[in-house]
Coordinates of C-alpha atoms and ligand atoms in Angstrom, one line a residue:
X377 CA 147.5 162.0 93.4
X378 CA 148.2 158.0 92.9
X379 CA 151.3 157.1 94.3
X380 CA 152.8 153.9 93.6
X381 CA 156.1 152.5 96.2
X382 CA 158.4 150.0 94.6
X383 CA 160.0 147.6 97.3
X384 CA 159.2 145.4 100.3
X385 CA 160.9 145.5 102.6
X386 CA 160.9 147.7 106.4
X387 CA 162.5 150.4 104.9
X388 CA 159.4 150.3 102.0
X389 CA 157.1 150.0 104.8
X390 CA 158.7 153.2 106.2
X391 CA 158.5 155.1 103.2
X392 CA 154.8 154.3 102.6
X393 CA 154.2 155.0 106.5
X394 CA 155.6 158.5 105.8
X395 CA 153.7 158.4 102.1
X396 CA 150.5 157.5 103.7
X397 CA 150.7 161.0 106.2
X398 CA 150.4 163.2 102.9
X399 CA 147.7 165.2 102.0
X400 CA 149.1 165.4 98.3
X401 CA 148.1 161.0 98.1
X402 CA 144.7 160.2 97.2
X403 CA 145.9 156.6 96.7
X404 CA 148.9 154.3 97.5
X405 CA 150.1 151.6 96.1
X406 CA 152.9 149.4 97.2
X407 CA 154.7 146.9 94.3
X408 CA 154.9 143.8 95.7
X409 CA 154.6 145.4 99.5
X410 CA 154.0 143.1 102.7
X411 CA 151.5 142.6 105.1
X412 CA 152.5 145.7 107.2
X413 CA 152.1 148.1 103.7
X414 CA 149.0 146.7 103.0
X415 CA 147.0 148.6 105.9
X416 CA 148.4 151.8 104.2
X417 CA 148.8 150.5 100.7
X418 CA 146.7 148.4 97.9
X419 CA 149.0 145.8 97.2
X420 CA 150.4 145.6 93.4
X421 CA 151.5 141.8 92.9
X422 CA 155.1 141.7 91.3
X423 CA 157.6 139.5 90.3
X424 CA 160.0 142.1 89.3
X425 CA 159.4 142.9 85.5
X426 CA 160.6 146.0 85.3
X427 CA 158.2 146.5 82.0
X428 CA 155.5 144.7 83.6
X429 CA 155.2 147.7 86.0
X430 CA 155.9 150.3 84.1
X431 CA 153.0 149.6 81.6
X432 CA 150.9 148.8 84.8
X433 CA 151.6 152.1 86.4
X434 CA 151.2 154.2 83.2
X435 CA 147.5 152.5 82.7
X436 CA 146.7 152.9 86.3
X437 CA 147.5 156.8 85.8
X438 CA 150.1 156.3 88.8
X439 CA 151.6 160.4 89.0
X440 CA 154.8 159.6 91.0
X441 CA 156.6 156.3 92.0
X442 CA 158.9 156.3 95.1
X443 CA 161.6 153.4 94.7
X444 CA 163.0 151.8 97.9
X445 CA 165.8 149.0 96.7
X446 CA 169.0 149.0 94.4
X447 CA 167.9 146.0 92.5
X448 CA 165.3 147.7 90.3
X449 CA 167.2 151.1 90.6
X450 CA 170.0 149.3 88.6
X451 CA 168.6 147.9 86.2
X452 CA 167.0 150.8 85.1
X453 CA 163.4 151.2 86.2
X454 CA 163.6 154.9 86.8
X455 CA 164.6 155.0 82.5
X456 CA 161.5 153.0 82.0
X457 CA 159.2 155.0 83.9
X458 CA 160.6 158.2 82.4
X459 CA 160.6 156.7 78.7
X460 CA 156.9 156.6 79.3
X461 CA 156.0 159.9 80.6
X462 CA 155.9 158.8 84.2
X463 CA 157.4 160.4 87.2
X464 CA 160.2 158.9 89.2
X465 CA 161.7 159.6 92.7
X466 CA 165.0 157.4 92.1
X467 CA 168.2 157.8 90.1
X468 CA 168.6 156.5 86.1
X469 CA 170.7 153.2 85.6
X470 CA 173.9 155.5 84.2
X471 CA 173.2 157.5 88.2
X472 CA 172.3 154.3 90.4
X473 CA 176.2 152.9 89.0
X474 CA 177.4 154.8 91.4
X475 CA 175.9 151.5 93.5
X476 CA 175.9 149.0 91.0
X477 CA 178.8 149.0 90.5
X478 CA 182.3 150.0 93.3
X479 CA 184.6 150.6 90.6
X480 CA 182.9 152.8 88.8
X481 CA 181.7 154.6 92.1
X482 CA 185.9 154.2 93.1
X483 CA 186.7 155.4 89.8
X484 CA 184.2 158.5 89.8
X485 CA 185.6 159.3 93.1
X486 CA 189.4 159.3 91.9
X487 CA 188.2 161.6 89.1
X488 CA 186.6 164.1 91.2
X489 CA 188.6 163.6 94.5
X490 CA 186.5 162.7 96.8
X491 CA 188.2 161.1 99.9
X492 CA 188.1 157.3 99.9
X493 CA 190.6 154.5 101.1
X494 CA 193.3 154.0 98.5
X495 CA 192.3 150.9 95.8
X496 CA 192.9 148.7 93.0
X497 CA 190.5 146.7 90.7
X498 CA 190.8 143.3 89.3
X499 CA 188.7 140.9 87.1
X500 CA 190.7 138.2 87.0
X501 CA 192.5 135.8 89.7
X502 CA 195.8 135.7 88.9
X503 CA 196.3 139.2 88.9
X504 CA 194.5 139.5 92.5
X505 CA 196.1 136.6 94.3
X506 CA 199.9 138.2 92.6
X507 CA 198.7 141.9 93.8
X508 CA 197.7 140.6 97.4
X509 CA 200.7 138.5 98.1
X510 CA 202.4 142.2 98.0
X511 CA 200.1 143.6 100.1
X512 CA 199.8 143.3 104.1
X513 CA 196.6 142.5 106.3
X514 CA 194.5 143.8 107.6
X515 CA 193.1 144.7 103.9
X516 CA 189.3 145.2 102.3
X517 CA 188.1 143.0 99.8
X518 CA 185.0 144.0 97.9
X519 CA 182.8 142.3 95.4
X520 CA 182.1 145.2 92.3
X521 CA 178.7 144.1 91.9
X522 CA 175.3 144.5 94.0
X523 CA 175.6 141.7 96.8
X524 CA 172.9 142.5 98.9
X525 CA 175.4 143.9 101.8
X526 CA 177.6 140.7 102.0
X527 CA 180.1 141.3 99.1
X528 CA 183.0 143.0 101.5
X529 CA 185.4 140.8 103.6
X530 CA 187.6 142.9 105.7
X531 CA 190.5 140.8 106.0
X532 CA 192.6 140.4 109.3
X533 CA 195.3 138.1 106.9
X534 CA 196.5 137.7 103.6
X535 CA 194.8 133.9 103.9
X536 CA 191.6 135.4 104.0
X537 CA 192.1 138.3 101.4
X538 CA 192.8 135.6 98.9
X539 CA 190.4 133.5 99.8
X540 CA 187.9 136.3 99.3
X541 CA 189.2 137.1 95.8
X542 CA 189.1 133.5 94.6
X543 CA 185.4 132.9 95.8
X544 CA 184.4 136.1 93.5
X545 CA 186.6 135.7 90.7
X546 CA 186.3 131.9 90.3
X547 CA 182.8 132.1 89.4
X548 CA 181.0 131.1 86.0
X549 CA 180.3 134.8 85.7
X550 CA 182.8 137.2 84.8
X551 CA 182.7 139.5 88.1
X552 CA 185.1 142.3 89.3
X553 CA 186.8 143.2 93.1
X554 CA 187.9 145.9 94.2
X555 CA 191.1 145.7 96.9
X556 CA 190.8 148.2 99.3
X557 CA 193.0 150.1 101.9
X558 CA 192.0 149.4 105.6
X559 CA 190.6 152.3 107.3
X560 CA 189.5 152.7 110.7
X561 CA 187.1 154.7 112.9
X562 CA 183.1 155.4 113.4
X563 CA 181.2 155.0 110.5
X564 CA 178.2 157.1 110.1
X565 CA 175.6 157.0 107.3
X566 CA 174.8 160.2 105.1
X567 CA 171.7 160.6 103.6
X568 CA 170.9 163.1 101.0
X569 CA 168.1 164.1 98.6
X570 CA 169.2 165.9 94.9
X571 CA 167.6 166.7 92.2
X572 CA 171.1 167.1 90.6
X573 CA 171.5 170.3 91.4
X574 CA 170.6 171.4 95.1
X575 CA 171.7 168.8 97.9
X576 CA 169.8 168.5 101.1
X577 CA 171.2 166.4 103.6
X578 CA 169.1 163.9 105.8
X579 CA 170.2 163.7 109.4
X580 CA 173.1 161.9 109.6
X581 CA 172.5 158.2 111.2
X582 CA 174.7 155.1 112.5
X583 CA 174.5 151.4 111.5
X584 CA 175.2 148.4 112.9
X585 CA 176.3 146.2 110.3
X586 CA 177.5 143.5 112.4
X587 CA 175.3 140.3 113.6
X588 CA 176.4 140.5 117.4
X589 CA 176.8 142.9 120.1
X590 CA 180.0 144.5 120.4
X591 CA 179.9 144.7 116.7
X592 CA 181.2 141.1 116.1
X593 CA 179.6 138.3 113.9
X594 CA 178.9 137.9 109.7
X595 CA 178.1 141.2 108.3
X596 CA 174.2 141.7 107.3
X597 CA 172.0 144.1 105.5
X598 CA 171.9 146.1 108.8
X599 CA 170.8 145.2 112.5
X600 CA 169.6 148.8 113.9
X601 CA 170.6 152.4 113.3
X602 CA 170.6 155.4 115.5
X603 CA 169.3 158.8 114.7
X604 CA 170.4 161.5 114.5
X605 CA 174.2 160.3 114.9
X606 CA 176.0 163.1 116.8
X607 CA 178.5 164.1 114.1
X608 CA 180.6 167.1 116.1
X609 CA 181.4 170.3 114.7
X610 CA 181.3 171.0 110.9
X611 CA 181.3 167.8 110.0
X612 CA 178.4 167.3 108.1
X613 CA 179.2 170.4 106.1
X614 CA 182.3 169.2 105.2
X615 CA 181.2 165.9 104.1
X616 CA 178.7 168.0 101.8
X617 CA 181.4 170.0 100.6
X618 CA 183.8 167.1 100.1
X619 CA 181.8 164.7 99.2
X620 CA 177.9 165.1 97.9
X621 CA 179.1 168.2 95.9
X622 CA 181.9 167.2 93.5
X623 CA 180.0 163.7 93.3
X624 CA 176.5 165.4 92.2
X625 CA 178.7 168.0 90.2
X626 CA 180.7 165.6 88.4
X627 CA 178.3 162.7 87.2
X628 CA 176.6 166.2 85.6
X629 CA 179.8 167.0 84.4
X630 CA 179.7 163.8 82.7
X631 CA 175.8 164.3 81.3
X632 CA 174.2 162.3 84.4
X633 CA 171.9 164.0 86.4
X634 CA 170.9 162.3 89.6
X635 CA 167.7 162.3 90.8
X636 CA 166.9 160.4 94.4
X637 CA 168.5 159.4 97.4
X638 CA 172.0 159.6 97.8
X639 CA 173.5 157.2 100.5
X640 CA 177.1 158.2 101.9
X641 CA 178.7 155.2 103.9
X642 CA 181.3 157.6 105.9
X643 CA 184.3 156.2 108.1
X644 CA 185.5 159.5 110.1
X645 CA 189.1 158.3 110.0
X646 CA 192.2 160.3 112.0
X647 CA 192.2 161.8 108.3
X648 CA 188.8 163.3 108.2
X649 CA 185.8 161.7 106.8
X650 CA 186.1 159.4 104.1
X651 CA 184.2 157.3 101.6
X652 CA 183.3 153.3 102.2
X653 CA 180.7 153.3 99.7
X654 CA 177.3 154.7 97.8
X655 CA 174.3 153.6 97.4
X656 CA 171.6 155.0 95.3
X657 CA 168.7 154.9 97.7
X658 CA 167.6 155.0 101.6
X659 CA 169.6 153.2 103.6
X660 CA 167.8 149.9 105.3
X661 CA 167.5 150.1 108.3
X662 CA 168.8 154.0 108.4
X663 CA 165.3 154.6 106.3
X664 CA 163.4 153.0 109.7
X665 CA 165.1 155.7 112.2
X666 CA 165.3 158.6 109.7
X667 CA 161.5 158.9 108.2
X668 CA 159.7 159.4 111.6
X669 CA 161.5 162.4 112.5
X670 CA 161.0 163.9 109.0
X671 CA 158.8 166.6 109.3
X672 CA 158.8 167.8 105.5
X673 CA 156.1 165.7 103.8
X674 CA 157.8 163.0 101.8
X675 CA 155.5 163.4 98.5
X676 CA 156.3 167.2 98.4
X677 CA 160.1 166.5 98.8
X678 CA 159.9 163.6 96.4
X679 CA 157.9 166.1 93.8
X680 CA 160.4 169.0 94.4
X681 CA 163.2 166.5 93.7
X682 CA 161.9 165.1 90.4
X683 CA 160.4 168.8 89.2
X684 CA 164.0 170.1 89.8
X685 CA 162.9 172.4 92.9
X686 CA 164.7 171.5 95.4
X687 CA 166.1 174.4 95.9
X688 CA 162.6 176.0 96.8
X689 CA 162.3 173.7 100.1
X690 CA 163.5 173.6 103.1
X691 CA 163.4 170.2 105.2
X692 CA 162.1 170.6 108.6
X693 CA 162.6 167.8 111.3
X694 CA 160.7 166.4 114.2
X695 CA 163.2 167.8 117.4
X696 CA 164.2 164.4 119.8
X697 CA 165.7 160.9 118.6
X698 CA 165.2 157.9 116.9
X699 CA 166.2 154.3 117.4
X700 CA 165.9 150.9 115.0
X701 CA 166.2 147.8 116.5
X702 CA 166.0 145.1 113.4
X703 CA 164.9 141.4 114.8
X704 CA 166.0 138.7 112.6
X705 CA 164.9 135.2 111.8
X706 CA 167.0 132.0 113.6
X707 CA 169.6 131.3 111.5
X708 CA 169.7 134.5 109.4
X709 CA 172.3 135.7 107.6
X710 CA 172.9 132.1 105.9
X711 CA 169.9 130.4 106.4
X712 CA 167.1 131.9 107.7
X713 CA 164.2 130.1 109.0
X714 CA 160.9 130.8 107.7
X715 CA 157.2 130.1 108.4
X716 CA 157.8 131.1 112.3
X717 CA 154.3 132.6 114.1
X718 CA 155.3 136.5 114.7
X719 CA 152.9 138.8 117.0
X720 CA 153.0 142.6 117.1
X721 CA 151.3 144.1 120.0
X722 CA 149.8 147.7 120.0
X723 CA 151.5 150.3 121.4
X724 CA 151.7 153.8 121.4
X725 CA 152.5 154.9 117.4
X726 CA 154.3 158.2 119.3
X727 CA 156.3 156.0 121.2
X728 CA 157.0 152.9 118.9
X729 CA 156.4 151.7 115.2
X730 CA 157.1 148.6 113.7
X731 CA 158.0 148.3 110.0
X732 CA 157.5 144.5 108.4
X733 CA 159.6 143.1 106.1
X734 CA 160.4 139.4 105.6
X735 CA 156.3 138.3 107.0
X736 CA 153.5 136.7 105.7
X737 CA 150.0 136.7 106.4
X738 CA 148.5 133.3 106.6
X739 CA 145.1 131.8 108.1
X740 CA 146.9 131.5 111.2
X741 CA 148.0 134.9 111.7
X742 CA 151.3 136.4 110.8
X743 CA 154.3 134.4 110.0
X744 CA 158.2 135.1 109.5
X745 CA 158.9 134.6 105.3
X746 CA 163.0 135.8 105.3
X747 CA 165.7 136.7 107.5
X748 CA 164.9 140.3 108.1
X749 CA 161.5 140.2 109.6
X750 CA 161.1 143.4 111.6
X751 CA 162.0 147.1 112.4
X752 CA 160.8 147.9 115.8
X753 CA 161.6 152.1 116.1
X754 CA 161.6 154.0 119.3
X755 CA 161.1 157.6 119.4
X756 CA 161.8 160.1 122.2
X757 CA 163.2 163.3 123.1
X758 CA 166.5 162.1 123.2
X759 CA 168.5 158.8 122.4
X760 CA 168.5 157.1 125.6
X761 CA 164.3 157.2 125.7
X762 CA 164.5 156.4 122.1
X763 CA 166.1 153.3 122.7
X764 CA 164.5 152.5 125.6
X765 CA 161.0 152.5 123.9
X766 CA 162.5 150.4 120.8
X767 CA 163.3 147.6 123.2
X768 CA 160.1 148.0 125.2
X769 CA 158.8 147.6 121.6
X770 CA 161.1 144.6 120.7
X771 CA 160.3 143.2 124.2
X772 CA 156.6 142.7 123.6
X773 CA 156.8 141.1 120.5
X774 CA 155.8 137.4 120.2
X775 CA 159.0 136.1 118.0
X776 CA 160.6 132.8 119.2
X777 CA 164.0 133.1 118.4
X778 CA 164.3 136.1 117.2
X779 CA 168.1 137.3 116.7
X780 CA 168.2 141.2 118.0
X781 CA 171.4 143.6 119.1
X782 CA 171.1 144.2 122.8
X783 CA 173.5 147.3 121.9
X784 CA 172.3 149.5 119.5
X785 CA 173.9 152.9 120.1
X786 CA 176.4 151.4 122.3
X787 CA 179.3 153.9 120.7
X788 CA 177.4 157.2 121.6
X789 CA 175.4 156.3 124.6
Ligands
AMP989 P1 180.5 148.7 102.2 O1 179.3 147.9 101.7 O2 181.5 149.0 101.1 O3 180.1 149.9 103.0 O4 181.2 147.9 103.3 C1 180.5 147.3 104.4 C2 181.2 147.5 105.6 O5 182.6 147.0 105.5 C3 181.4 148.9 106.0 O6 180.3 149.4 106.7 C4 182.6 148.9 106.9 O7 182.3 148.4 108.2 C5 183.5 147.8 106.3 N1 184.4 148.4 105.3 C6 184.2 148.7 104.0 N2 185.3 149.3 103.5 C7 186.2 149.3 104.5 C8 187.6 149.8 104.5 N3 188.2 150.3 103.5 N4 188.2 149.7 105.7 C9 187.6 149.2 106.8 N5 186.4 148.7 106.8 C10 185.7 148.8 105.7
LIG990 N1 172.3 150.0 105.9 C1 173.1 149.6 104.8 C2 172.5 149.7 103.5 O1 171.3 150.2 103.4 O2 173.1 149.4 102.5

């Protein structure tokens, strides 16, 4: 079957890693890709016309599309696909909102009570700045909209909150916050798969959203992951009871059946696990740890999710651990340099795979093009060798500069 992958970045290039290993593929296709995906992938140049692609992939006879990132998810390319007979692994725009949009993901989970930190939503200044001078520090302040993972400024004083408000609200654009309730404890990542009726969670996995060791620095789109996260007890079945149920069961309540990925950002507070945010796809770089221990193969999943059979499969997983270490360009998250020579070396694909993401092939060789340039995975048979191989991995890389955590997994090692 012709599979087409929407996206470009590592956790793309993970996806179409795990695309690639399926029987079921007699050709892949990556929309716009990168220089990793195109060993594995015939490259599908693309600016991002959502009907562009759509008419492309319905010539091509494409039978399923995997999509990797929010952006097109939002703005509805798994409606256009569908509107034209095609096949889709990815949520509708009315499903992706619970992503595109925090109050309406807030509001949905108010509805259906599903634990998240107290809140309040504003759209315009005056109301924010009057509602934050009665409120205390530290306190979470969240742009509505998609902001690429540096929307939310957890404030440590009132200075700050309102600052944060004003830069969002002030705009041109009309825009929305959220105000949010400081919460506190480890935060863990829960994937699952739906067809909008059974739920299969993913193996839970950890972030590290934070620039610097120790988790200090700018927040970024994610600088390594752990996997799987040790979550103890019954956790994870509570957060599926608690959480992934009443949200799956009450967008259908509501005539939305979501199809895809479902991304749980959990904090496990004093309280018990609650809510930070969704997202309607694979976590990047949770995607990069998660994929190599899946054992299922992706293409049957993804079929088995947009046929409505989930409930016929089982997932299987790899036994041992995985670990992401992301390197970074100089100056990323603000101003990342580009055009930088970058040099993977061969190792041992058992041991350590690298994902691409922000490179560019030249007449020179390979060159950094963005701020998040690589994924460099370890895998062993338990999280210490995991990470060890990732930073073997990271180690022999050719990457001047390079911005890397010395510390991922710190919390549970
Ligand atoms: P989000 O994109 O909403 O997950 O927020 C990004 C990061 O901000 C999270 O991973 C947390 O580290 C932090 N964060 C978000 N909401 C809260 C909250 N209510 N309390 C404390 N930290 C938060
Ligand atoms: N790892 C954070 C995200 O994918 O949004």
């Amino acid at each position: 079957m012709k599979v087409l992958l929407v996206g470009s970045g590592g956790r793309e290039h993970a996806l179409c890693w795990k695309a690639a290993q399926s029987p079921l593929v007699s050709k892949l296709y990556a929309a716009p890709g990168n220089p990793g995906m195109a060993e594995l992938a015939e490259l599908v140049p693309w600016d991002g016309n959502i009907a562009y692609l759509a008419d492309w992939a319905f010539q091509e006879g494409i039978e399923l599309t995997l999509v990797g990132p929010e952006g097109p998810l939002v703005e509805g390319i798994a409606d256009a696909f569908e509107a034209r007979g095609l096949r889709v692994f990815g949520p509708v725009q009315r499903a992706a909102m619970i992503e595109g949009s925090k109050s309406f993901a807030k509001d949905l989970m108010h509805r259906y009570g599903i634990p998240t930190a107290q809140y309040r939503t504003f759209s315009d200044a005056l109301s924010a700045l009057e509602y934050l001078e009665l409120t205390r520090a530290p306190i979470v302040v969240k742009d509505s909209g998609l902001a690429a993972g540096k929307g939310v400024t957890v404030a440590t004083t009132l200075h700050q909150a309102k600052q944060a408000a004003a830069n969002i609200l002030s705009g041109p654009e009309p825009a929305e916050i959220v105000v949010e309730e400081f919460l506190s404890g480890p935060e863990v990542t829960v994937l699952a798969v739906t067809d909008g009726q059974t739920i299969r969670p993913l193996l839970p996995s950890q972030d590290h959203k934070r620039l610097q060791d120790g988790d200090t620095g700018p927040m970024t789109g994610g600088m390594g992951a752990i996997c799987p996260y040790p979550l103890e007890g019954d956790t994870l079945a509570e957060i599926e009871e608690q959480v992934l149920r009443p949200l799956v069961r009450g967008l259908r309540s509501e005539g939305i059946v979501y199809k895809g990925v479902i991304y749980a950002g959990i904090m496990l507070t004093g309280a018990g696990p609650k809510v930070l945010e969704f997202n309607a796809r694979f976590g990047d770089p949770e995607a990069q740890a998660i994929l190599p221990l899946l054992q299922t193969d992706l293409i049957e999943l993804a079929l088995a999710v947009v046929e409505g059979r989930l409930g016929e499969l089982e997932l299987r997983w790899h036994p041992g651990s995985s670990a992401c270490v992301v390197m970074t360009a100089p100056g990323y998250p603000d101003d990342p340099h580009k055009g930088l020579p970058l040099h993977l070396p061969q190792l041992p694909p058992q041991q350590v795979l690298y994902f691409q993401a922000g490179t560019r092939q030249s007449q020179e060789g390979l060159l950094t093009n963005g701020g998040r340039v690589l994924s460099v995975v370890g895998l062993g048979s338990d999280l210490a060798q995991a990470l060890e191989r990732a930073y073997t991995g990271v180690k022999a890389v050719q990457f001047e500069r390079a911005q890397y955590r010395r510390d991922i997994g710190w919390k549970v090692r």
